[in-house]
Each structure stands twice: as C-alpha cells, then as structure tokens.
Amino acid sequence: MPLPPPLQLPPTPLHHESSPMAASSPSSETPNSQTHFSPSPISIAYPDCDKQTINEMLLVIVDKVVSVLEKGGLGEMLGATKNTPTLDFGEDLWKTVWEVSNSVLEDIMKERKKEEMKRLLQCEEVKDMTRFASEVGVRGEMLREMRFKWAKEKMQEVEFYQNLESIRQQDQLAQEEEEAKAKNTGVDAVEEAVIVEDGDNVDVEEKKPKVVALPLRKGKIKYKIYGLDLSDAKWAEVADRIHEAEKLIIPDEPKPVTGKCKLIAELVLSEEPFQTNIRDYSKLIDAHAKDNRIEDAERILKKMTEKGIEPDILTITILVNMYSKANNLDRAKEAFEGLRSRGFQPDVRTYKSMIMAYVNAGQPKLGESLRRDMEAKDIKPTKDIYMALLRSFSERGDAEAADRIFSTMQYAHLQLNLESGTLLVEAYGHAGDPEQARNKFNNMIRLGHRLDDRCTASMIAAYEKKNLLDKALNLLLQLEKDGFEPGIATCTVLVDWLGKLQLVDEAEEMLRKITEKGILLP
C-alpha cells in the first residue's frame, strides 16, 4: 500500500508512554481487557486513518529502527545522532523514536554489565586473589573494594579481547570478500581480449590481471641468526634436549605455598603490583605488636619509612601501645612525643597506654600529669586509668596522692566500689597513719559496703604498723558481732603480729582455731 507523507508530530510534550513505541499492537489487545491506553501521536496526527493503517505505520517505524541496529549494533545505535535525516519520517517523530530506543538500549547494556559483573565476582581468578588478600590480613570494606576492582579489571580485559575478536572477524570477512572479488576480476581479465584491426591482420592483446594477493610460498622457510641456519631439523633436537635438562633443575610447576604466616605478607610488600599503602604496613606492625614481636614490628616500620611513607596517627598509636605493653618506657615516650610533635591528638587509648607505661615504671605522678592533660583537652579518663593510678599510689604508700585520685573519682561521678576503698585504706596503712585508715574504713561501712577479708586484713595491718593490738582486737570483736568471720588474710596478719610480739601461746591458740575452722594457711 502507498505510504502517507512524512509523519509530523503535533507540538505536544514528549512522554514515553505516549510515544509511537508504546502503542499497542492488534495481538496485544483482548476483548475483555480492562487496560486503557492513551492515543498515540500517530492517531492524533491522522485521525481519519483506521487502526490497520496506524499499525502499518508503526511497523514502518520499527523496521527502520531494526535496520539501523542491524548495521551497527547497540553501540552504533547509542552513538547515533538524534536528528538523523530520513525520507520516511518527520524530524520530531524520528527524534521521539530515537530517544525511546536509546533509553531502552542503555538499560539493556547496563543490565548486561551488571550480570557480567556478578559472574566475574564468582570467577576463580577473582576468588583466588580475594582469598590471598584475606590470608595476608585484608579485611572488611577494603577487601570488598579490592574484589570489585579485580572483577572490574577482569571485565575490561574480557571486553578488550572481545573487541579484538570482533575486529579480527570483521577483517577476516573483509579479506574474504576482497579475495573473492579479486578472483573474479582475475578470471575476467584473462579471458578478455582487445582486438586491434590493422588491414587483414588481427592482433589479440590480452590484458594483464591485477595483482591483488601475494603468491603462495613453496618450500620451507629458512632463517639464519649469526650465520647459523636455524631452520635445520637438528636445532629442534637441541631445543628438546635443553628442555629436558631444565626439568632436572627447575620443576614444571612451583610448589604451592602452604600455611599462613605473616612473613608471606611481608614479602608481598615489596611487590609493585600489590600497590602497598600505609594501611598494609600498619596492619603488619599491629599483628607483630599483639604478639610482642617488637623487633619484627620495628623492621616493618623501617621498611615503611625507607619507602618514603611517614607514620600516621594509627601507626604511632600502635607503637605507643606496643612499647607500653613491653614496659619499654623510653621508646613509649619517644613514640608519644612524636605523635604530639606531628600535630596529632592522642585518643583515650593512647593516653591510657602511656599512663600505664608510667605506672609500670614506678612513676605514677607522671601518669597523673597526663591524666590532668586529658581533662584539660576535654578527654574523659576512664575508670581503669583512675584505678591504675590509685593502685600504684597505694602500693607506694603515697596516701595524699591516693586520696586525691579517690576524690577526683568522686567528682567525676564514677561509681566507687569496695576495691577503690580498700586501696585507700592500704595507702594510709602503708603510710603509717592508722587513724586515717580507720576513718576510710568506717566511711565504707557507712556507705553500705559489705567488708571482705582483704579490706579487714588491710586495716589490721595498719594497726600492726603502730603496734595497736588492743584497737585491732576491738575492731575484730565489733565485726564478729555484725557477722564477720576472719578469713585467711586477716588470720595471717594476726599470727605474724603475735609472733613478732613473742606471744607464743596466743599465736598457737590462733593457729588452733584456724585449723578447727578448716582454714589453710600458706
């Protein structure tokens, strides 16, 4: 049937649901269908045409789009110009068809890439690299990003070789067409003759065929290197013998590396393809630090600095914790000062490690100074920090400092338990001040703490320092009325005290009572 003149859309807004591609075909409609479609622009432009004519117009549009796809594929379709001139359609109609088609094709290509990425994430090569990265210590988001990176690189590699294969096939097809054309041209040239009439003589001149391909080579290829004819068969035998000899020296395949150790990870750091960064070094340093391998951690740190990578706050924090755990105060101080000199703000964990280093070295006052520095920088010290300082001052008999820490804990609204009160009693006992020790002891009773054997033994030991036996016995009698029974710690202090006073009978009586109660002395 003859086609109508070029289609022109009315000046209406462009919507995909009203585009020609969205119009329904006769096969998609049923008599009982409840779906209502808005009229297509073709129906609006040609109100006098029947439904069959409209469908024929749609088939022309689809045929045009398909012909473009068959010429260049998806890439050609996406890269084409929207306003491609055509004799079949108007400019606005072709623009509508092109936008809808490109939108659909883009979605198709995205879905294809998504499915390809899913497949490559599960390929053996990507899984092997992921497994190796996990073994050397890569975890969490970093491992996930590396896996997607490897899958993306694998997809790029696959696309590259697919493009090469497509180009090769196109070149091969073009070459076959040229050879077929050249063959036909050569046959015609041989059979064609030019007849030149000269009187009674007739000369026939044959046209020389065009050379369109190189002639086929006959015989074997010969090649020489430094005067040696390597095309001789004897050189193949020499190569085979060399290959057999190499098998005795080098195995066919390298033996697989078994076991998991951090030395493997350290060797990978020097490999350029691994693209090591500061996180790789810091993870290895942290792994060695947790196992107290200080020399190994320092070796990794040296490799990092030799590569021009300066330690960051995380790496220096790891070093402070490592040296503090190893009771190496000098190196811990050096790392801590290096942290502050670089302008980094230490966190609570770093402060705690440094304070513990001072405590373990017998310098709790320097640790208390760091605790004040934390408060000045609005960093709240943890209860562990207070307890470590309180315990250290108590052991050294520095009652004033211990009381100061105890009061600071009260101001910080930290819950004071029996442990902190016992340490304060022990601090005054070691300082030789039993009166203050008894005051702290009574304060714990008023606060409702149920005193244990250790706390009572600390109070009795405070009285023993000043040889106040009567007060100690009165305290024990008072506690026994409240239901307290002396335990091994309290009994041990009493036996030692009675022995020093040469009260042998009393000491033996105490030992007898202890034995009757079933208490075993050390």
GROMACS .gro file of N, CA, C and O in nm, residues 421 424-429 432-446 451 455-456 458-460 462-463 468-479 482:
model
  172
  421GLY      N    1   3.793   0.163   9.780
  421GLY     CA    2   3.803   0.195   9.922
  421GLY      C    3   3.912   0.116   9.990
  421GLY      O    4   3.985   0.170  10.077
  424LEU      N    5   4.247   0.270   9.924
  424LEU     CA    6   4.271   0.391  10.003
  424LEU      C    7   4.310   0.355  10.146
  424LEU      O    8   4.400   0.418  10.205
  425VAL      N    9   4.246   0.254  10.206
  425VAL     CA   10   4.284   0.208  10.339
  425VAL      C   11   4.428   0.157  10.339
  425VAL      O   12   4.507   0.186  10.430
  426GLU      N   13   4.464   0.080  10.234
  426GLU     CA   14   4.600   0.027  10.225
  426GLU      C   15   4.701   0.140  10.209
  426GLU      O   16   4.814   0.132  10.262
  427ALA      N   17   4.663   0.246  10.137
  427ALA     CA   18   4.756   0.358  10.118
  427ALA      C   19   4.790   0.423  10.252
  427ALA      O   20   4.908   0.449  10.283
  428TYR      N   21   4.688   0.448  10.337
  428TYR     CA   22   4.716   0.507  10.468
  428TYR      C   23   4.784   0.408  10.560
  428TYR      O   24   4.864   0.446  10.648
  429GLY      N   25   4.755   0.279  10.546
  429GLY     CA   26   4.823   0.180  10.627
  429GLY      C   27   4.971   0.174  10.595
  429GLY      O   28   5.056   0.170  10.686
  432GLY      N   29   5.163   0.453  10.739
  432GLY     CA   30   5.176   0.456  10.885
  432GLY      C   31   5.078   0.548  10.952
  432GLY      O   32   5.110   0.608  11.056
  433ASP      N   33   4.960   0.565  10.896
  433ASP     CA   34   4.857   0.651  10.954
  433ASP      C   35   4.731   0.569  10.977
  433ASP      O   36   4.635   0.575  10.898
  434PRO      N   37   4.726   0.490  11.087
  434PRO     CA   38   4.611   0.403  11.110
  434PRO      C   39   4.482   0.478  11.140
  434PRO      O   40   4.373   0.427  11.114
  435GLU      N   41   4.491   0.600  11.195
  435GLU     CA   42   4.371   0.675  11.227
  435GLU      C   43   4.294   0.712  11.099
  435GLU      O   44   4.173   0.695  11.090
  436GLN      N   45   4.369   0.765  10.998
  436GLN     CA   46   4.305   0.797  10.870
  436GLN      C   47   4.255   0.670  10.800
  436GLN      O   48   4.150   0.671  10.736
  437ALA      N   49   4.332   0.562  10.816
  437ALA     CA   50   4.290   0.436  10.756
  437ALA      C   51   4.157   0.391  10.818
  437ALA      O   52   4.066   0.344  10.747
  438ARG      N   53   4.144   0.406  10.954
  438ARG     CA   54   4.018   0.368  11.019
  438ARG      C   55   3.903   0.457  10.975
  438ARG      O   56   3.788   0.411  10.959
  439ASN      N   57   3.931   0.587  10.951
  439ASN     CA   58   3.826   0.677  10.902
  439ASN      C   59   3.774   0.631  10.765
  439ASN      O   60   3.652   0.629  10.741
  440LYS      N   61   3.865   0.597  10.676
  440LYS     CA   62   3.823   0.550  10.544
  440LYS      C   63   3.750   0.415  10.555
  440LYS      O   64   3.654   0.390  10.481
  441PHE      N   65   3.796   0.333  10.651
  441PHE     CA   66   3.733   0.203  10.673
  441PHE      C   67   3.588   0.223  10.720
  441PHE      O   68   3.496   0.156  10.672
  442ASN      N   69   3.568   0.316  10.815
  442ASN     CA   70   3.433   0.343  10.867
  442ASN      C   71   3.344   0.406  10.759
  442ASN      O   72   3.223   0.382  10.757
  443ASN      N   73   3.405   0.490  10.671
  443ASN     CA   74   3.326   0.550  10.563
  443ASN      C   75   3.267   0.444  10.471
  443ASN      O   76   3.152   0.456  10.424
  444MET      N   77   3.342   0.339  10.445
  444MET     CA   78   3.291   0.232  10.361
  444MET      C   79   3.175   0.160  10.427
  444MET      O   80   3.078   0.120  10.361
  445ILE      N   81   3.184   0.144  10.560
  445ILE     CA   82   3.073   0.080  10.631
  445ILE      C   83   2.948   0.167  10.623
  445ILE      O   84   2.836   0.118  10.600
  446ARG      N   85   2.966   0.300  10.638
  446ARG     CA   86   2.852   0.392  10.631
  446ARG      C   87   2.790   0.393  10.490
  446ARG      O   88   2.669   0.414  10.476
  451LEU      N   89   3.215  -0.540  10.400
  451LEU     CA   90   3.361  -0.551  10.401
  451LEU      C   91   3.402  -0.698  10.389
  451LEU      O   92   3.344  -0.787  10.451
  455CYS      N   93   3.992  -0.633  10.288
  455CYS     CA   94   3.983  -0.498  10.345
  455CYS      C   95   4.010  -0.501  10.496
  455CYS      O   96   4.082  -0.415  10.550
  456THR      N   97   3.955  -0.599  10.568
  456THR     CA   98   3.978  -0.611  10.713
  456THR      C   99   4.125  -0.638  10.743
  456THR      O  100   4.183  -0.580  10.837
  458SER      N  101   4.373  -0.541  10.565
  458SER     CA  102   4.447  -0.416  10.541
  458SER      C  103   4.436  -0.324  10.663
  458SER      O  104   4.534  -0.258  10.701
  459MET      N  105   4.319  -0.321  10.725
  459MET     CA  106   4.301  -0.237  10.845
  459MET      C  107   4.381  -0.291  10.962
  459MET      O  108   4.445  -0.215  11.037
  460ILE      N  109   4.380  -0.423  10.982
  460ILE     CA  110   4.458  -0.483  11.090
  460ILE      C  111   4.608  -0.459  11.067
  460ILE      O  112   4.684  -0.432  11.162
  462ALA      N  113   4.734  -0.201  10.917
  462ALA     CA  114   4.761  -0.060  10.951
  462ALA      C  115   4.781  -0.044  11.102
  462ALA      O  116   4.870   0.030  11.147
  463TYR      N  117   4.700  -0.114  11.183
  463TYR     CA  118   4.721  -0.110  11.329
  463TYR      C  119   4.853  -0.177  11.366
  463TYR      O  120   4.922  -0.136  11.462
  468LEU      N  121   4.920  -0.131  11.761
  468LEU     CA  122   4.796  -0.101  11.834
  468LEU      C  123   4.710  -0.228  11.838
  468LEU      O  124   4.606  -0.238  11.774
  469LEU      N  125   4.756  -0.324  11.918
  469LEU     CA  126   4.689  -0.454  11.922
  469LEU      C  127   4.550  -0.445  11.984
  469LEU      O  128   4.457  -0.513  11.937
  470ASP      N  129   4.535  -0.362  12.086
  470ASP     CA  130   4.405  -0.352  12.152
  470ASP      C  131   4.298  -0.300  12.057
  470ASP      O  132   4.185  -0.349  12.053
  471LYS      N  133   4.336  -0.200  11.975
  471LYS     CA  134   4.239  -0.146  11.878
  471LYS      C  135   4.206  -0.250  11.771
  471LYS      O  136   4.090  -0.257  11.725
  472ALA      N  137   4.305  -0.327  11.734
  472ALA     CA  138   4.281  -0.430  11.633
  472ALA      C  139   4.185  -0.535  11.685
  472ALA      O  140   4.091  -0.578  11.615
  473LEU      N  141   4.205  -0.577  11.814
  473LEU     CA  142   4.118  -0.679  11.871
  473LEU      C  143   3.976  -0.626  11.890
  473LEU      O  144   3.877  -0.697  11.869
  474ASN      N  145   3.965  -0.500  11.932
  474ASN     CA  146   3.833  -0.440  11.947
  474ASN      C  147   3.758  -0.434  11.814
  474ASN      O  148   3.637  -0.458  11.807
  475LEU      N  149   3.833  -0.403  11.708
  475LEU     CA  150   3.771  -0.400  11.575
  475LEU      C  151   3.720  -0.537  11.534
  475LEU      O  152   3.608  -0.551  11.482
  476LEU      N  153   3.801  -0.639  11.560
  476LEU     CA  154   3.760  -0.774  11.523
  476LEU      C  155   3.637  -0.819  11.602
  476LEU      O  156   3.546  -0.883  11.547
  477LEU      N  157   3.632  -0.784  11.732
  477LEU     CA  158   3.516  -0.819  11.813
  477LEU      C  159   3.389  -0.750  11.762
  477LEU      O  160   3.281  -0.809  11.757
  478GLN      N  161   3.405  -0.625  11.723
  478GLN     CA  162   3.290  -0.550  11.671
  478GLN      C  163   3.240  -0.609  11.539
  478GLN      O  164   3.120  -0.622  11.517
  479LEU      N  165   3.336  -0.648  11.454
  479LEU     CA  166   3.298  -0.706  11.324
  479LEU      C  167   3.234  -0.843  11.342
  479LEU      O  168   3.141  -0.880  11.268
  482ASP      N  169   2.880  -0.830  11.409
  482ASP     CA  170   2.800  -0.800  11.289
  482ASP      C  171   2.797  -0.917  11.191
  482ASP      O  172   2.745  -0.903  11.079
   0.00000   0.00000   0.00000
